[in-house]
CSV table of C-alpha atoms in Angstrom, one decimal:
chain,number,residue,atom,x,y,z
A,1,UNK,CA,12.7,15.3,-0.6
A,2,UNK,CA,13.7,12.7,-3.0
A,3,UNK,CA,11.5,9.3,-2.6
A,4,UNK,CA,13.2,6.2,-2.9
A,5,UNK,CA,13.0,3.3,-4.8
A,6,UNK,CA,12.4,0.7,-2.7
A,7,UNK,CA,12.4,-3.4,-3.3
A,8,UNK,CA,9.3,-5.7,-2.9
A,9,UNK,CA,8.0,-6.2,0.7
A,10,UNK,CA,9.7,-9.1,2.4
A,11,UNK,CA,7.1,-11.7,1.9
A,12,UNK,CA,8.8,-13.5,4.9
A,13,UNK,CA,6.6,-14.0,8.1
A,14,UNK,CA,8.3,-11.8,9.9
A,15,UNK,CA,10.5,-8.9,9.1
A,16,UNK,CA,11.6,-5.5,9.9
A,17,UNK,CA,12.6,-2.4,8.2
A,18,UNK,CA,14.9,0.6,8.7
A,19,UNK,CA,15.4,4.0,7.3
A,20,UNK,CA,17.2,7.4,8.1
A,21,UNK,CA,16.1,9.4,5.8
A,22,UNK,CA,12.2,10.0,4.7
A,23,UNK,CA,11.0,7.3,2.7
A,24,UNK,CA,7.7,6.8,0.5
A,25,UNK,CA,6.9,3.5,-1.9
A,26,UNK,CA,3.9,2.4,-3.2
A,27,UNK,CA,1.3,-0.9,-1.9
A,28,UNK,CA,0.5,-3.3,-3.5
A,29,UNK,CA,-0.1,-5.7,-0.5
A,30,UNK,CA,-0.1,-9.5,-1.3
A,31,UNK,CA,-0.4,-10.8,2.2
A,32,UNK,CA,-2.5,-9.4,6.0
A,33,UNK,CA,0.0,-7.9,7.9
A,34,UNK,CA,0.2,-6.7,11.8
A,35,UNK,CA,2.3,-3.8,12.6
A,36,UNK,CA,4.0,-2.2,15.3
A,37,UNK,CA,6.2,1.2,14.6
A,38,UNK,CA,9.0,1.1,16.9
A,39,UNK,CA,10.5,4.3,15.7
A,40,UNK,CA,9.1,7.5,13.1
A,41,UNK,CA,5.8,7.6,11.9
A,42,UNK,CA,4.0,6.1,9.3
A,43,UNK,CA,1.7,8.4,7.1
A,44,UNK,CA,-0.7,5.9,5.0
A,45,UNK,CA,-3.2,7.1,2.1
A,46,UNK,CA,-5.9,5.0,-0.1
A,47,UNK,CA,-9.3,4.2,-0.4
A,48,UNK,CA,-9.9,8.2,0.1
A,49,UNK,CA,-8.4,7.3,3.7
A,50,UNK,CA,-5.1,8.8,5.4
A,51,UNK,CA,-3.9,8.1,8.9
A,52,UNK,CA,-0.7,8.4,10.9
A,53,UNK,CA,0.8,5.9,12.9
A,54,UNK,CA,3.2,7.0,15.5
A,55,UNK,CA,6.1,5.1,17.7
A,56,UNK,CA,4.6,2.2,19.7
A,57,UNK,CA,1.5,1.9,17.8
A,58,UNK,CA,0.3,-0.8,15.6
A,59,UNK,CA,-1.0,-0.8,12.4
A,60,UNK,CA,-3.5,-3.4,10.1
A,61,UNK,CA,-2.7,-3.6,6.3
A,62,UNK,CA,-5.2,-5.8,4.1
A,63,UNK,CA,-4.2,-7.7,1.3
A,64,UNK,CA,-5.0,-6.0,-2.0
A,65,UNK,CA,-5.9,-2.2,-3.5
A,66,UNK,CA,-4.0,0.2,-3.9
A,67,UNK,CA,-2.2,2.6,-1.3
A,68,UNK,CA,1.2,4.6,-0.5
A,69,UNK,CA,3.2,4.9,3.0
A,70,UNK,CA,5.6,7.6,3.7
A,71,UNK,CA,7.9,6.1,6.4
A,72,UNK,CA,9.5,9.7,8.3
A,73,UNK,CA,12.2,9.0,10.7
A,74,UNK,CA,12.8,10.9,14.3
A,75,UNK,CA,15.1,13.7,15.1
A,76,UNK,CA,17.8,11.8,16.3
A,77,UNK,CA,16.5,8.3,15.5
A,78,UNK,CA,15.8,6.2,12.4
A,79,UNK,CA,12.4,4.9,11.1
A,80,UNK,CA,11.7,1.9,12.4
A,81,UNK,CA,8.3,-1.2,12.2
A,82,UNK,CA,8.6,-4.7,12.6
A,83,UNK,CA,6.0,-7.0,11.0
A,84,UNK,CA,3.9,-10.0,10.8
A,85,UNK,CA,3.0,-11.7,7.7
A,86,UNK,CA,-0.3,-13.7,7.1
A,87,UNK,CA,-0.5,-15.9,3.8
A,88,UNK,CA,-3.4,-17.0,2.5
A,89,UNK,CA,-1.7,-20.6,3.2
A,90,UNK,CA,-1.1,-20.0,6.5
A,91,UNK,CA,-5.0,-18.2,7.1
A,92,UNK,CA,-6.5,-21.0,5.4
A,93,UNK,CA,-4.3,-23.7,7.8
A,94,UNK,CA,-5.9,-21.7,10.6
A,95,UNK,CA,-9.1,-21.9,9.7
A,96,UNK,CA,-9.0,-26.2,9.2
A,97,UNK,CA,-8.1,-26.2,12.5
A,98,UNK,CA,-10.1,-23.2,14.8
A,99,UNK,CA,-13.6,-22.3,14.5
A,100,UNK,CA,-14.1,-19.3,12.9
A,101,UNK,CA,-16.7,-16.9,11.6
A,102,UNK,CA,-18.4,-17.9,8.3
A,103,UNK,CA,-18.6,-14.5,7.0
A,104,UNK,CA,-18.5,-12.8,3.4
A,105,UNK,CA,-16.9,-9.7,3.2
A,106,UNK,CA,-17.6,-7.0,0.9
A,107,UNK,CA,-16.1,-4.0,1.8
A,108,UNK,CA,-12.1,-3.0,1.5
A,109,UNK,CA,-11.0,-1.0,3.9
A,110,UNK,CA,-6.9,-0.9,3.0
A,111,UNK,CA,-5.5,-0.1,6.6
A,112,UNK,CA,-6.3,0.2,10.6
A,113,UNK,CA,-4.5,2.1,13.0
A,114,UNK,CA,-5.0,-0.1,16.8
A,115,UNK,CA,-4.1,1.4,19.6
A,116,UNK,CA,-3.7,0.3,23.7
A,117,UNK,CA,-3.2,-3.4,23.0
A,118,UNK,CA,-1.4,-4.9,26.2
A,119,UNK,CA,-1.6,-8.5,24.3
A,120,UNK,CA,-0.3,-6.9,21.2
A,121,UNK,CA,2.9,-4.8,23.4
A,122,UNK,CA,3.8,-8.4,24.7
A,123,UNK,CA,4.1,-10.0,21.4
A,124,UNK,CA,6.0,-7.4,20.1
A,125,UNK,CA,8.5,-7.1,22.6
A,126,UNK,CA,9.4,-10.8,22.1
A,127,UNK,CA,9.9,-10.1,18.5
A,128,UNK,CA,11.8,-6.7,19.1
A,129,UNK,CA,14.4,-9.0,20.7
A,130,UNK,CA,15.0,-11.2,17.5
A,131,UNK,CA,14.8,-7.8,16.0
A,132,UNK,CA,17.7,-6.3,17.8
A,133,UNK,CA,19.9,-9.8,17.6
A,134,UNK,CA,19.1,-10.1,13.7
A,135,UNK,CA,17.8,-13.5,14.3
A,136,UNK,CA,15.4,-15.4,13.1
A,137,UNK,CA,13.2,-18.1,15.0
A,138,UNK,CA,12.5,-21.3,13.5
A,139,UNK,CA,9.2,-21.9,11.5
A,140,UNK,CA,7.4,-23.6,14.8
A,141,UNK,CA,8.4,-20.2,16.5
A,142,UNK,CA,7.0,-18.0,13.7
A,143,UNK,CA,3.9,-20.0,13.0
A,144,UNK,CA,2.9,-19.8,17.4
A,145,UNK,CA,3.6,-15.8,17.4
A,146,UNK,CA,1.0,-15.6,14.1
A,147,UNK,CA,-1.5,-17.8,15.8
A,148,UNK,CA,-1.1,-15.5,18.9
A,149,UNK,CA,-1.8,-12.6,16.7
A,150,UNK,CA,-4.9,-13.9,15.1
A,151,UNK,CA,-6.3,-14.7,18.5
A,152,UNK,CA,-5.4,-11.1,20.1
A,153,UNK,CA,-7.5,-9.9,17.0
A,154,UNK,CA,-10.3,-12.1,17.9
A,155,UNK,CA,-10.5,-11.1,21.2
A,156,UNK,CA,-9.9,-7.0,20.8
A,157,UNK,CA,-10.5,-6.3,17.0
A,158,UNK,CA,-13.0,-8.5,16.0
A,159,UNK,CA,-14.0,-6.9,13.0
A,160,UNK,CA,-10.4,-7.2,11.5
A,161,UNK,CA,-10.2,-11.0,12.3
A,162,UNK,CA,-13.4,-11.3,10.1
A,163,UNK,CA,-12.3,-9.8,7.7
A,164,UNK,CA,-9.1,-11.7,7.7
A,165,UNK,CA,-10.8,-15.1,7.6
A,166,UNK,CA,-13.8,-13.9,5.2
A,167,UNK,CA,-13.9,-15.5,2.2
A,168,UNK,CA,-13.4,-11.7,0.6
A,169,UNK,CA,-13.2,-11.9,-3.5
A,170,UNK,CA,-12.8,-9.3,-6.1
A,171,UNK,CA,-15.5,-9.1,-8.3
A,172,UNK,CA,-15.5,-7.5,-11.6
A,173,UNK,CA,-16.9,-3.5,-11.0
A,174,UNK,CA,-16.9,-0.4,-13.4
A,175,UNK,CA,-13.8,-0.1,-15.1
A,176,UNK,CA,-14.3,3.7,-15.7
A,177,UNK,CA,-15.0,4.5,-11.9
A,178,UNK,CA,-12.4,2.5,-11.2
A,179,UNK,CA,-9.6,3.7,-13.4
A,180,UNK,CA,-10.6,7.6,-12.5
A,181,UNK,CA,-10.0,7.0,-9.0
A,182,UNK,CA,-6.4,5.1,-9.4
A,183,UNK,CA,-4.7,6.2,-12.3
A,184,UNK,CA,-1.9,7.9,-10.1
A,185,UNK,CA,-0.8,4.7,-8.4
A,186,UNK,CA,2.9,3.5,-10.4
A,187,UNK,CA,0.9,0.1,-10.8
A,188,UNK,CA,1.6,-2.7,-13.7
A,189,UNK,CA,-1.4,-3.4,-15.9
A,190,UNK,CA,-1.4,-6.8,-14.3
A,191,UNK,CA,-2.3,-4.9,-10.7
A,192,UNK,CA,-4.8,-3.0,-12.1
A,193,UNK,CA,-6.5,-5.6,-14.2
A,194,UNK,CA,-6.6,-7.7,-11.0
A,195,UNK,CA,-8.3,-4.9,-9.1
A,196,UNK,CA,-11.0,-4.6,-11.6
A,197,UNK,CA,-11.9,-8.1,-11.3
A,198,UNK,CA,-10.6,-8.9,-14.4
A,199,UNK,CA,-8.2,-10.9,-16.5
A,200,UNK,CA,-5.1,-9.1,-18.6
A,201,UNK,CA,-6.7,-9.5,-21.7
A,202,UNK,CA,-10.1,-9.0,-20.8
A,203,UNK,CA,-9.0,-5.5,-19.0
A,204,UNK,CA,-6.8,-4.3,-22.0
A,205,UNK,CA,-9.7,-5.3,-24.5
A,206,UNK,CA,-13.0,-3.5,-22.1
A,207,UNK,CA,-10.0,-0.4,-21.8
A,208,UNK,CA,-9.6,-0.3,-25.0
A,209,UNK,CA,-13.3,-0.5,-26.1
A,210,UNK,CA,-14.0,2.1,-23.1
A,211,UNK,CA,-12.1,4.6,-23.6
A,212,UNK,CA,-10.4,4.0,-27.4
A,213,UNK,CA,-6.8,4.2,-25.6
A,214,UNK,CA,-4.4,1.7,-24.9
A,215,UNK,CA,-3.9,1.7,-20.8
A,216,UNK,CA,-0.6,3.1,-21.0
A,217,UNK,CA,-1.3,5.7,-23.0
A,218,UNK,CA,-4.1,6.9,-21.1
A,219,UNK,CA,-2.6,6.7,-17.9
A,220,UNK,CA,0.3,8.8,-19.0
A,221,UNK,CA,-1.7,11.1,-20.7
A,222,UNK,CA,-4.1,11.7,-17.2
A,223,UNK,CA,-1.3,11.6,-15.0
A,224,UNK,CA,-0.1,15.1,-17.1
A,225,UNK,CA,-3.3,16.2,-17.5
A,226,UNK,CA,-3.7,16.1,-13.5
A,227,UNK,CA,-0.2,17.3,-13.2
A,228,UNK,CA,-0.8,20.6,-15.4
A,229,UNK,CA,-3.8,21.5,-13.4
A,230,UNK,CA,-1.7,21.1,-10.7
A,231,UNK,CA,0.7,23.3,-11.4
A,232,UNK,CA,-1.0,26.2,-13.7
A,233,UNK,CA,-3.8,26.5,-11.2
A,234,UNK,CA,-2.5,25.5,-7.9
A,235,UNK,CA,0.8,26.9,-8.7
A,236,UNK,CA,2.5,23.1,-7.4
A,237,UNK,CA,6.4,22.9,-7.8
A,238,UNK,CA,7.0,19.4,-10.1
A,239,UNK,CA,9.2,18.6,-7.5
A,240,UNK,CA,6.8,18.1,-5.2
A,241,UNK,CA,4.2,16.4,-6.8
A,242,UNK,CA,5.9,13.9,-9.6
A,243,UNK,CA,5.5,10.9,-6.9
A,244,UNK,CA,1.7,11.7,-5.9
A,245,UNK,CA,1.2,11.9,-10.2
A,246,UNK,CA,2.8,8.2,-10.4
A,247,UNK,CA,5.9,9.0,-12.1
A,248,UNK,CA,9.4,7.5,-10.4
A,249,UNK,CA,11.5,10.7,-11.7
A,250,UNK,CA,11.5,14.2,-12.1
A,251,UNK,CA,13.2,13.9,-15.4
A,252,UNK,CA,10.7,11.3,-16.4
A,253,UNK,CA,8.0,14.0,-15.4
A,254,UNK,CA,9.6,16.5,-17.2
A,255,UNK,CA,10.0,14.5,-20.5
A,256,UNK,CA,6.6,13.2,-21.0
A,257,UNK,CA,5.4,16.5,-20.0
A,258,UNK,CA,7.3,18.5,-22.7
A,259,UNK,CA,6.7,15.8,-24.9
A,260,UNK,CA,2.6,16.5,-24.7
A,261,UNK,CA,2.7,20.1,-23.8
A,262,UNK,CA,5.7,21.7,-25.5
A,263,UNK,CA,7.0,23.2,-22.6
A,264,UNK,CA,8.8,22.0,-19.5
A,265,UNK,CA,7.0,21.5,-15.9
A,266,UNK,CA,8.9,24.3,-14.7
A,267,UNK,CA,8.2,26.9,-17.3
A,268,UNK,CA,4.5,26.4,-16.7
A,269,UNK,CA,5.3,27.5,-13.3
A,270,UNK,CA,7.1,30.9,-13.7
A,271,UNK,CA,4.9,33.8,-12.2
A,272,UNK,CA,3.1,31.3,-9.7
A,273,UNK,CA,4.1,32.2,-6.5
């Protein structure tokens, strides 16, 4: 299984995605979104956390950290999710005009699966049908069905509405920790320094006084490291586990591997089972 290079997210308020084939991309979400999976299943990972989201269940995404999806399609049926899209423009317009909880929220939790939502299964099945027309309603339309969503999540998820309209900020935490635990996300420096709390040149200079390594050096260099453990102890096939080490290609694998250890991937591998 080959993953596929996909495009931004549509940052559009509402949008919907298909694919036949099995599908995996990286997140690096800018914006809350509300999901339903019409179709497939989803298989999330970050934060430590995986779940699965199966057909006619509905998923929350938060804005920010890192995570990966693996969109798998049904026998006979394509992959299929149509979403919602909360800005911090449109959150913040919500919150001039509804009283909502003044909370601060410290925690990141990256996803949510929520199941059994009546309110939520009639939302959706009004915007299934602009789904299946390919049409798209006016802005009035859209901005009514997001207000709807926020107050289903008020009244059944309450937790997930707080955190929507906390006032949530990244603060600056150990770069070491924090690079250890995400150096196999396919991330720009710019994501990464932003996650840390910190500005570009403020992350490259701690990185480089940290660890006496340019970022891209050393994320290459663990991503191998991790990758030869991989294989010459858990006897891992490179084709199977380029993706998870952060690299878009096998053949990129395969260079920079050779190019630090002399050898290809695959030659590591012979006598593993």
């Amino acid at each position: 299984m080959n993953p596929n290079k996909l495009p931004i997210p549509s940052l559009q308020e509402l949008y919907y995605v298909t694919y036949p084939i099995i599908t995996r991309r990286e997140l690096y979400e800018k914006q809350y979104k509300v999901i339903k999976i019409i179709s497939g299943m989803a298989e999330l990972s970050g934060n430590n956390k995986t779940v699965n989201v199966r057909r006619g269940e509905y998923l929350f995404v938060n804005q920010g950290g890192f995570s990966r999806i693996t969109m798998i399609p049904e026998k006979n049926a394509p992959f299929k999710l149509i979403c919602l899209n909360f800005s911090d423009k449109f959150i913040q317009k919500y919150k001039e005009h509804h009283l909502t909880p003044a909370v601060i929220e410290n925690s990141f939790i990256p996803f949510h699966v929520m199941r059994g939502s009546v309110l939520f299964e009639a939302l959706f099945s009004s915007l299934q049908v602009y789904a299946q027309k390919e049409f798209t309603p006016d802005q009035q339309i859209l901005n009514l069905k997001l207000e709807e969503s926020l107050h289903i999540l008020e009244l059944e998820y309450y937790s997930i509405f707080c955190r929507m309209m906390s006032n949530y900020k990244i603060t600056k935490i150990n770069l070491k920790e924090f690079m250890e635990h995400n150096f196999i996300y396919n991330a720009p420096l710019e994501r990464f320094a932003k996650l840390s709390g910190r500005s570009l040149s403020t992350f490259r200079r701690e990185f480089i006084e940290l660890f006496d390594e340019t970022p891209n050096k050393w994320l290459i260099r663990k991503r191998l490291e991790r990758g030869y453990e991989m294989i010459a102890r858990e006897g891992a096939r490179p084709i199977d586990i380029y993706w998870e080490l952060g690299f878009e290609t096998l053949a990129h694998f395969s260079r920079r591997f050779k190019e630090q250890y002399g050898i290809n991937p695959s030659e590591l591998r012979k006598g593993k089972p």
